[in-house]
PDB file of C-alpha atoms in Angstrom:
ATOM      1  CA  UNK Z1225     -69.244 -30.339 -83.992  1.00 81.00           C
ATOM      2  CA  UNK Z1226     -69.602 -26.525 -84.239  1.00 92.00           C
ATOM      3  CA  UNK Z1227     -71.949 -24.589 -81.135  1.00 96.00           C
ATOM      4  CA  UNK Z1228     -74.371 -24.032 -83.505  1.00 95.00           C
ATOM      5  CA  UNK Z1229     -75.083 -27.072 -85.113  1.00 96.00           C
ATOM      6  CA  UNK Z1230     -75.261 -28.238 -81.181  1.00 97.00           C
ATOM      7  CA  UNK Z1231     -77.537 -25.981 -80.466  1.00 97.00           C
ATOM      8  CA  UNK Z1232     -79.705 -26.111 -83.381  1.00 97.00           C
ATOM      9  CA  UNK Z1233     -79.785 -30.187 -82.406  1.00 97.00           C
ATOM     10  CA  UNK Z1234     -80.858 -29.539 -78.896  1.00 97.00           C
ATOM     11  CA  UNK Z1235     -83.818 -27.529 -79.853  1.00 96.00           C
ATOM     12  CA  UNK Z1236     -85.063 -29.953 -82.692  1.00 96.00           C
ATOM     13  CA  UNK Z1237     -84.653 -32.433 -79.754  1.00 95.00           C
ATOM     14  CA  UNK Z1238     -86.898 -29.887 -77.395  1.00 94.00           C
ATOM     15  CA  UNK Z1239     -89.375 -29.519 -80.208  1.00 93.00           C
ATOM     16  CA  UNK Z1240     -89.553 -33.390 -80.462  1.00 93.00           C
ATOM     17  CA  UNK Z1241     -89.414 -34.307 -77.179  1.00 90.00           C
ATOM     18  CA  UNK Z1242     -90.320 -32.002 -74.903  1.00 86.00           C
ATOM     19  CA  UNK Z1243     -89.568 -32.674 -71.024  1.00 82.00           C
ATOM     20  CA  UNK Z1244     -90.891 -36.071 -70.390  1.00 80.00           C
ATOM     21  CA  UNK Z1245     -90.982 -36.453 -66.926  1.00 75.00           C
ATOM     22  CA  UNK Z1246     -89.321 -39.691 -66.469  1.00 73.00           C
ATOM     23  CA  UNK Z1247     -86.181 -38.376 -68.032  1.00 75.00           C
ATOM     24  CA  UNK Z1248     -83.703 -37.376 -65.343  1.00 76.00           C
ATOM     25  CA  UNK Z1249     -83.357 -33.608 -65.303  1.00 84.00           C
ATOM     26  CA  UNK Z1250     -80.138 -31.807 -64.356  1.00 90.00           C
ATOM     27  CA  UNK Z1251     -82.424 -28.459 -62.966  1.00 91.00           C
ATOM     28  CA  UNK Z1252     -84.139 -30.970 -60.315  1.00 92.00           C
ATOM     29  CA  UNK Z1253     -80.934 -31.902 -58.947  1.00 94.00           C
ATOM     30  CA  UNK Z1254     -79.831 -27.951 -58.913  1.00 96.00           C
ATOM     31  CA  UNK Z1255     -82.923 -27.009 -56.707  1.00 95.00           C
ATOM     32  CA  UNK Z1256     -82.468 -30.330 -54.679  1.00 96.00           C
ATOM     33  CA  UNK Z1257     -78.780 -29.268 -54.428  1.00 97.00           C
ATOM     34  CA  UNK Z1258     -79.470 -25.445 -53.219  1.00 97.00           C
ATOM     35  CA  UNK Z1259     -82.152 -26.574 -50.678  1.00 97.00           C
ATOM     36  CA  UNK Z1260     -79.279 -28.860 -49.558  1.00 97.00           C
ATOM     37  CA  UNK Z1261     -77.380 -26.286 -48.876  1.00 97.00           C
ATOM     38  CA  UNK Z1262     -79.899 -24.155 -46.942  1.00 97.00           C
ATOM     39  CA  UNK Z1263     -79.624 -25.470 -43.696  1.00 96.00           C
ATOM     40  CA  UNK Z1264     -75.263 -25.552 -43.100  1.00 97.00           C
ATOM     41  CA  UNK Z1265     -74.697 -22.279 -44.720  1.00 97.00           C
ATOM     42  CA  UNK Z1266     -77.677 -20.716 -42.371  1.00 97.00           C
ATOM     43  CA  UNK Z1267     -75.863 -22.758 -39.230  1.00 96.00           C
ATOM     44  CA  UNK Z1268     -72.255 -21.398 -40.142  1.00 96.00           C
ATOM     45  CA  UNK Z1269     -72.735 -17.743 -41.589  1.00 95.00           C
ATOM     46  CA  UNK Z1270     -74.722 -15.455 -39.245  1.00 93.00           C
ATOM     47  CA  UNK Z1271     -75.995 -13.180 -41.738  1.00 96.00           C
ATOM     48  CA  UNK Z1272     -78.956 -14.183 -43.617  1.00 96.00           C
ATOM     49  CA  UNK Z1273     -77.864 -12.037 -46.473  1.00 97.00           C
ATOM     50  CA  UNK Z1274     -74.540 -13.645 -46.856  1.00 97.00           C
ATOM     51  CA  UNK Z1275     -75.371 -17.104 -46.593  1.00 97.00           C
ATOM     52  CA  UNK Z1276     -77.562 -17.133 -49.390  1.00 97.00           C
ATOM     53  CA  UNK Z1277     -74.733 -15.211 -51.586  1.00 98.00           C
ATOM     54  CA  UNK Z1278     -72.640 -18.413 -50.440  1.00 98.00           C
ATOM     55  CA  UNK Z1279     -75.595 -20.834 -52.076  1.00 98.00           C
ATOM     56  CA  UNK Z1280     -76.122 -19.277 -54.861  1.00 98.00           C
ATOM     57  CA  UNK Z1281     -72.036 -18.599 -55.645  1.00 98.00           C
ATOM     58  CA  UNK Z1282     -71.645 -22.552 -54.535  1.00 98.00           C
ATOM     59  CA  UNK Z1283     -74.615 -23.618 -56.533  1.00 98.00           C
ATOM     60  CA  UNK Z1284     -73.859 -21.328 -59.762  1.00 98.00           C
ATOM     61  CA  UNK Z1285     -70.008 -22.894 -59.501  1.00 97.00           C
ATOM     62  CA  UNK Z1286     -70.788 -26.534 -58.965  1.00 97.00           C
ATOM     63  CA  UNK Z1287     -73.462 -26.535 -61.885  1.00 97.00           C
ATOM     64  CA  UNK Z1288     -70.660 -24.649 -64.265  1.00 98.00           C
ATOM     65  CA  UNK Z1289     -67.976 -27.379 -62.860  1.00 97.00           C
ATOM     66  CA  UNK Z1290     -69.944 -30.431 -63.113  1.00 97.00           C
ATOM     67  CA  UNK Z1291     -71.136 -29.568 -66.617  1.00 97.00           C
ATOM     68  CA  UNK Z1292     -67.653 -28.725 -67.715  1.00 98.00           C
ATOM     69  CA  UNK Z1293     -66.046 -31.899 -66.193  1.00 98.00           C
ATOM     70  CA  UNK Z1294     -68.899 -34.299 -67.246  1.00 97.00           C
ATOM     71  CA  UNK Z1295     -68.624 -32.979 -70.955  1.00 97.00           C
ATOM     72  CA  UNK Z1296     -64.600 -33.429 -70.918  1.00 97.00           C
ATOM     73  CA  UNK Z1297     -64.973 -37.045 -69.465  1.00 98.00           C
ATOM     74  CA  UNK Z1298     -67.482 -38.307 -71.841  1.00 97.00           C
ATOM     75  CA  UNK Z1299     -64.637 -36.825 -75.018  1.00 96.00           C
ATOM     76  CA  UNK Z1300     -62.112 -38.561 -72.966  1.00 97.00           C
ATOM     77  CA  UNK Z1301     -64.184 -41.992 -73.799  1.00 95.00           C
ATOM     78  CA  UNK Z1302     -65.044 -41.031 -77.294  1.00 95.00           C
ATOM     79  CA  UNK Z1303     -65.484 -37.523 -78.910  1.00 94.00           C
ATOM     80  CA  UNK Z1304     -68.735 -38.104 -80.276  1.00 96.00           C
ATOM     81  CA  UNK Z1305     -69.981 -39.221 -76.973  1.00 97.00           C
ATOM     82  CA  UNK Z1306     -68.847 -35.588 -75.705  1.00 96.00           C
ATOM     83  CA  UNK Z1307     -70.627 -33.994 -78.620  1.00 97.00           C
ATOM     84  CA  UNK Z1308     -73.662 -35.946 -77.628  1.00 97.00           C
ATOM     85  CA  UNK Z1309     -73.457 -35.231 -73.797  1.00 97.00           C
ATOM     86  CA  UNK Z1310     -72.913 -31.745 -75.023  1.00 97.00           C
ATOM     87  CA  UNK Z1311     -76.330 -31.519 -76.997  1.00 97.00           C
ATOM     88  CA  UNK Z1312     -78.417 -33.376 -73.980  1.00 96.00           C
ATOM     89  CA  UNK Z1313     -76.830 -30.372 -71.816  1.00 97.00           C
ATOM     90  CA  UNK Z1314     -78.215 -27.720 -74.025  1.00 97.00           C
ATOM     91  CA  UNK Z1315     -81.467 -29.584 -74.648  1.00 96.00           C
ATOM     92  CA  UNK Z1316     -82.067 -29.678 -70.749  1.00 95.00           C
ATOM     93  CA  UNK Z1317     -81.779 -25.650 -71.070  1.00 95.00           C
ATOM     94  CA  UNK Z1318     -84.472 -25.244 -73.484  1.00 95.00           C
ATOM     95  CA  UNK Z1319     -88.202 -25.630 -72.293  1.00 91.00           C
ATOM     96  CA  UNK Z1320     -90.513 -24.146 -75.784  1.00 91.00           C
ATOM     97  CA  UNK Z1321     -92.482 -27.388 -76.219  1.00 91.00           C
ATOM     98  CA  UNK Z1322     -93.279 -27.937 -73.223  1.00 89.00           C
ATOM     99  CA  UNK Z1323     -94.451 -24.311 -72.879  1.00 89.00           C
ATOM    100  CA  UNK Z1324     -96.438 -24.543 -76.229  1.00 89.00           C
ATOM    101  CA  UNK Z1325     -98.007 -27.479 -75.260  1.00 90.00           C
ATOM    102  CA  UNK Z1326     -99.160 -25.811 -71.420  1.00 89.00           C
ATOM    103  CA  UNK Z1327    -100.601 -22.778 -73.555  1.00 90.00           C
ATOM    104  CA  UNK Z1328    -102.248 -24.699 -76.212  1.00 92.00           C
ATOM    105  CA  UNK Z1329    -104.086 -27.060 -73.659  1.00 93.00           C
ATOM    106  CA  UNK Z1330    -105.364 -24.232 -71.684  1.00 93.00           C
ATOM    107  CA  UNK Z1331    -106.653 -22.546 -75.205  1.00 92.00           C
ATOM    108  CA  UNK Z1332    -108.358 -25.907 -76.170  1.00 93.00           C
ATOM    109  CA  UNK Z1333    -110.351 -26.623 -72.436  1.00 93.00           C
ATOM    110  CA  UNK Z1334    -111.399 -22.729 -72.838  1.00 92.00           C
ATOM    111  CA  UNK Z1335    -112.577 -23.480 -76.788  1.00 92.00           C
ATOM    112  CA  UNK Z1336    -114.548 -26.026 -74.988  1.00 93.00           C
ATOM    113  CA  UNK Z1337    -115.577 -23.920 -72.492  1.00 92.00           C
ATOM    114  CA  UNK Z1338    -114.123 -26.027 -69.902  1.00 92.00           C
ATOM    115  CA  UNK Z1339    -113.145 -23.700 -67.402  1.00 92.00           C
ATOM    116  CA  UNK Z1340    -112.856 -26.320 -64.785  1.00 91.00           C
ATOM    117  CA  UNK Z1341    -110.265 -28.033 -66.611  1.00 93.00           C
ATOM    118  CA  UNK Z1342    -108.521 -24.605 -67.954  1.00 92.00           C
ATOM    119  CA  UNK Z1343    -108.262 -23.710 -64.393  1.00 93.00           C
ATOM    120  CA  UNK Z1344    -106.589 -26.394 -63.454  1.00 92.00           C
ATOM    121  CA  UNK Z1345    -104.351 -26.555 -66.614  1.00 92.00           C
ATOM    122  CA  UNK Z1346    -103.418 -22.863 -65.832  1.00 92.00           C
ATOM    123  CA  UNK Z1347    -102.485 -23.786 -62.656  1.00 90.00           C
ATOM    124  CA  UNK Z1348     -99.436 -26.008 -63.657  1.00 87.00           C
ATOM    125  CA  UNK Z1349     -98.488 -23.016 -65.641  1.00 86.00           C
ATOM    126  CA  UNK Z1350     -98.652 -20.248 -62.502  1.00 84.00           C
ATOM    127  CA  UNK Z1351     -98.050 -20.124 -58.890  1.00 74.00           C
ATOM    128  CA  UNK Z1352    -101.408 -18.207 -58.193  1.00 80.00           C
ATOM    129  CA  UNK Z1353    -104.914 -20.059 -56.916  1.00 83.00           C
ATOM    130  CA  UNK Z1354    -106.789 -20.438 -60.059  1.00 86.00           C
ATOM    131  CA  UNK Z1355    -109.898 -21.983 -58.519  1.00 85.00           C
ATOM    132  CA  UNK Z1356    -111.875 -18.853 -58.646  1.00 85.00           C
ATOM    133  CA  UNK Z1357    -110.568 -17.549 -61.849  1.00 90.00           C
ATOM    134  CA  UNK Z1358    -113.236 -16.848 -65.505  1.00 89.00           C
ATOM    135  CA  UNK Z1359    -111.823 -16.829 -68.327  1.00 91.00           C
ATOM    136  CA  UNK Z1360    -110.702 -14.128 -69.026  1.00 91.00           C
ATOM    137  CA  UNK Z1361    -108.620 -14.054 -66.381  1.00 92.00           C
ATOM    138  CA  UNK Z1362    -107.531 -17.827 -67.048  1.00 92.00           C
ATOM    139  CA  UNK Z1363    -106.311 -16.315 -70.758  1.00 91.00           C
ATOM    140  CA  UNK Z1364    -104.449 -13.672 -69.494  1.00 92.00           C
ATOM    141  CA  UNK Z1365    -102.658 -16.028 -66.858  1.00 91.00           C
ATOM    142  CA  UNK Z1366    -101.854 -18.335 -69.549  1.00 91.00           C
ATOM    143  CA  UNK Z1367    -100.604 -15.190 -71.950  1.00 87.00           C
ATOM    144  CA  UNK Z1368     -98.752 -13.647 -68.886  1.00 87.00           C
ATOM    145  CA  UNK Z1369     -96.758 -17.157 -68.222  1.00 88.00           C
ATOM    146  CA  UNK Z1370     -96.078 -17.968 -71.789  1.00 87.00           C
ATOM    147  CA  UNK Z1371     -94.377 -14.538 -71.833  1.00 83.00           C
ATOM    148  CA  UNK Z1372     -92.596 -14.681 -68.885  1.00 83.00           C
ATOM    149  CA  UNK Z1373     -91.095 -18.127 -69.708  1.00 88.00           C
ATOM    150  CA  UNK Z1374     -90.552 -17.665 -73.204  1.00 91.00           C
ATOM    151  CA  UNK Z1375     -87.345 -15.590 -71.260  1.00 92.00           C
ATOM    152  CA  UNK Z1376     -86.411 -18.135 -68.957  1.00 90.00           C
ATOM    153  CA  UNK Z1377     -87.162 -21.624 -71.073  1.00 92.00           C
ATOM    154  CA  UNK Z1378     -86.031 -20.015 -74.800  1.00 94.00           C
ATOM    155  CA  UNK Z1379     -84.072 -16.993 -75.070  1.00 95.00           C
ATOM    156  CA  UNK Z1380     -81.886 -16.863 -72.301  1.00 96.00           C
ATOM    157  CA  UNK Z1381     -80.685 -20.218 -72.092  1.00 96.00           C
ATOM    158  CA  UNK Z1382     -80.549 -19.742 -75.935  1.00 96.00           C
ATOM    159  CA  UNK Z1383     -77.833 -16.414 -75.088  1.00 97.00           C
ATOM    160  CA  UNK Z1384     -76.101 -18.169 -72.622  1.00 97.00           C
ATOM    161  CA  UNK Z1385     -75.307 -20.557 -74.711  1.00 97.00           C
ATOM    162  CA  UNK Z1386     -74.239 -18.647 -78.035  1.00 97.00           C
ATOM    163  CA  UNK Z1387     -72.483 -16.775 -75.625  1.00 96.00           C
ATOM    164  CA  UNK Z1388     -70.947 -19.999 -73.367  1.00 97.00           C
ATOM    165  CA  UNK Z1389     -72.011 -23.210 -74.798  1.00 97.00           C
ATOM    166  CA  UNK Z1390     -73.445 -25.886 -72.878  1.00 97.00           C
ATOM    167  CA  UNK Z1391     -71.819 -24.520 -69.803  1.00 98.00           C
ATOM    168  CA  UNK Z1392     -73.362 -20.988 -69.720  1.00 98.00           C
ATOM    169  CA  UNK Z1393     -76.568 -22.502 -70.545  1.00 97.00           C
ATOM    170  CA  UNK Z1394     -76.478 -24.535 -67.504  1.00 97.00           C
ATOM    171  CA  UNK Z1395     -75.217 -21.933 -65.668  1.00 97.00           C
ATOM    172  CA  UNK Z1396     -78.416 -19.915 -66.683  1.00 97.00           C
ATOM    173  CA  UNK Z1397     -80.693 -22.246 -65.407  1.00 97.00           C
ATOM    174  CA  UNK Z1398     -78.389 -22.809 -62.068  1.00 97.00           C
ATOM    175  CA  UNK Z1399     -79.462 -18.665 -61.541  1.00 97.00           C
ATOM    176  CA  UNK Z1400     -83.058 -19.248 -62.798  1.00 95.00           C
ATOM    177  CA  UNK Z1401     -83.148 -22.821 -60.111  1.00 96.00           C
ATOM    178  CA  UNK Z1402     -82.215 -20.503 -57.404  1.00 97.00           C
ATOM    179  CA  UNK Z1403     -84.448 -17.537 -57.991  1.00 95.00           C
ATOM    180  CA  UNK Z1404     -87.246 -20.348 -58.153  1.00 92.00           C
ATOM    181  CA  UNK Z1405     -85.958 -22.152 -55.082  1.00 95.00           C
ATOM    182  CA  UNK Z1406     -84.923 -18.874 -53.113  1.00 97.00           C
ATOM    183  CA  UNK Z1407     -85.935 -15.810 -54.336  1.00 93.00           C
ATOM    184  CA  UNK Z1408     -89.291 -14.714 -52.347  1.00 92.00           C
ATOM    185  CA  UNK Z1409     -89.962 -11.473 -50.453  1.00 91.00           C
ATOM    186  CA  UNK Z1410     -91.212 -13.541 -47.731  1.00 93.00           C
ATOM    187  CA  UNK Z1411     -89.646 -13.561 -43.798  1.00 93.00           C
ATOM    188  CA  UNK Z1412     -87.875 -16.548 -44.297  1.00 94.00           C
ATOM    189  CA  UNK Z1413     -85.947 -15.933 -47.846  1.00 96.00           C
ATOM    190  CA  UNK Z1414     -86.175 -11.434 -47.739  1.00 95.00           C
ATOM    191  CA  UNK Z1415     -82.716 -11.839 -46.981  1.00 97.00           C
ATOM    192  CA  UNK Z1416     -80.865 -15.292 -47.810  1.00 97.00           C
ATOM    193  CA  UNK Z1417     -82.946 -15.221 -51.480  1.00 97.00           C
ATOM    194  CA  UNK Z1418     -81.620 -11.633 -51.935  1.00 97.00           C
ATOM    195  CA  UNK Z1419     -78.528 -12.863 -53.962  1.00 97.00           C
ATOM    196  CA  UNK Z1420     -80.662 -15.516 -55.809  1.00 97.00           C
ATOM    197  CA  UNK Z1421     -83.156 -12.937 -57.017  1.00 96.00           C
ATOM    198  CA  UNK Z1422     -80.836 -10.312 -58.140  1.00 97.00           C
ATOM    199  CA  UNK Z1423     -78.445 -13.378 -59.915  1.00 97.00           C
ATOM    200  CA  UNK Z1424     -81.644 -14.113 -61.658  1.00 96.00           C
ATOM    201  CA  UNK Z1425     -82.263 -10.409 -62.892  1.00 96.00           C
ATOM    202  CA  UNK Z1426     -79.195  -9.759 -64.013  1.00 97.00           C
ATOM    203  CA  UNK Z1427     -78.883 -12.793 -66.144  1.00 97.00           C
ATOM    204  CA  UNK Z1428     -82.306 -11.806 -67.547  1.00 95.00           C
ATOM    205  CA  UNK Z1429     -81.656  -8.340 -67.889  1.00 95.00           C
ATOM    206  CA  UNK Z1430     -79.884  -8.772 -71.746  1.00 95.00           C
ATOM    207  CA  UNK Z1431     -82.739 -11.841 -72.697  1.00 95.00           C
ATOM    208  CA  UNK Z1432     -85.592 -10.100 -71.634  1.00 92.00           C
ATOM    209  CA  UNK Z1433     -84.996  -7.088 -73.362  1.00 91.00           C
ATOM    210  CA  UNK Z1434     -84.323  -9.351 -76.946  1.00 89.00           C
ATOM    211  CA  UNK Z1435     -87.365 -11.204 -76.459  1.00 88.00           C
ATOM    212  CA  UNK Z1436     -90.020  -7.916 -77.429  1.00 83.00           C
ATOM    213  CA  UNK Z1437     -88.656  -7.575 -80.621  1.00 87.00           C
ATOM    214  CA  UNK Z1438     -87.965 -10.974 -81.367  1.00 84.00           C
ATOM    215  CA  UNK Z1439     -92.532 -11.682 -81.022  1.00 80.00           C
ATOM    216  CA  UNK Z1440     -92.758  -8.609 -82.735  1.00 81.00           C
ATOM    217  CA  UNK Z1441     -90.617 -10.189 -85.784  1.00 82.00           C
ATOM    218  CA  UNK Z1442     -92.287 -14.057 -85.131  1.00 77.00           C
ATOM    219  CA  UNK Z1443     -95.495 -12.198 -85.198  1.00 74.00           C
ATOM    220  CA  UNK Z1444     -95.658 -10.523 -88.599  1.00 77.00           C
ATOM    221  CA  UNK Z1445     -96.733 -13.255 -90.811  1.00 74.00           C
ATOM    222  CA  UNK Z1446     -99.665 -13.406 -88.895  1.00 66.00           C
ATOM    223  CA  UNK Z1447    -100.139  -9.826 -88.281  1.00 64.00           C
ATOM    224  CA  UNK Z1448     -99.924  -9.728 -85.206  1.00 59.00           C
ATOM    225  CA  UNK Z1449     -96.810  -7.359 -84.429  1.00 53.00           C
ATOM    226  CA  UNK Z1450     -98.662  -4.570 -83.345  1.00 49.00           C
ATOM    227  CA  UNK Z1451    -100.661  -6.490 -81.256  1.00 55.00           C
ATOM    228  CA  UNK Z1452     -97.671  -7.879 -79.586  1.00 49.00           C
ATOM    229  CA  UNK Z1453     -96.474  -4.340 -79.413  1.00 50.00           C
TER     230      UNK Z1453
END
């Protein structure tokens, strides 16, 4: 099966099925994986700065490797098995329904005026406390997050993977796992998150830049392109 058609299968399976959360998912294992690997590489490398360059090159490798290898063994038992192992790969990468359906249940509890509830809705969606929050600023938390991971859950896994398949999707979220898991100015990650963070930026930097235009261009049959502007 062409990349395309692949990818065009993985995201009709996103839009279907979201992330259910009893499904295994591969990006839980990467951040269980890198936190692994916290605690040896800050044993045996004394600087801070160049252990976490050792997680994140480690984690980045093994999540290209495995992906690789598992694909390849699953053709070696049947080529539509690999093409199918392929697609779950690149479905894994892509997050939009579950991000629509975040942002539309935090629009519905504030059409309700349930701020209570959109409060704690919002909160699944950010990493900020939310308890004192109106809603104004509950919208704008909501808007802010939907942006923000429209990068990270649709077009940059969607790059990676034009560019890379279902390994350089994977690979993406390995980066985007570690800037999650590692990358905060805080005293204990300033210096081992350092590589995670700017891993994460750079694979961003191309994405993030597509995504403007791209709302600008979704926007327009609803008029809103200058708004999104």
């Amino acid at each position: 099966m062409r990349l395309e058609y692949q990818i065009i299968a993985a995201l009709l399976l996103d839009l279907v099925l979201g992330d259910p959360r009893w499904l295994p998912h591969p990006v839980r294992l990467i951040g269980r994986f890198a936190l692994a690997l916290e605690g040896p590489l800050r044993r045996s490398v004394r600087s801070a700065r160049l252990a976490g360059l050792a997680a994140a090159l480690l984690v980045v490798g093994t999540a290209a490797g495995a992906t690789a290898t598992a694909i390849l063994a699953a053709r070696l038992l049947h080529p539509w098995a690999g093409e199918a192992l392929a697609i779950l790969f690149l479905y894994w990468s892509f997050a939009a329904r579950d991000l629509a359906d975040h942002a539309l249940n935090v629009s519905r509890a504030l059409g309700r005026d349930d701020l209570a509830g959109a409060r704690r809705l919002v909160s699944l969606m950010v990493g900020r406390d939310t308890a004192e929050m109106d809603k104004r600023a509950v919208a704008r938390a909501a808007v802010e997050s939907v942006a923000e991971n429209t990068v990270d859950g649709v077009v940059a896994p969607l790059f990676f993977a034009v560019l890379a398949g279902p390994v350089g999707a994977m690979v993406y979220k390995a980066a985007s796992t570690l800037d999650s898991t590692f990358g905060y100015r805080n005293e204990r990650y300033r210096e081992f998150g350092w590589a995670s963070a700017k891993l994460d930026d750079l694979a961003n930097y191309l994405p993030a830049r597509f995504t403007v235009p791209l709302v600008m261009l979704a926007a327009l049959p609803w008029g809103g392109a200058a708004r999104a502007f």
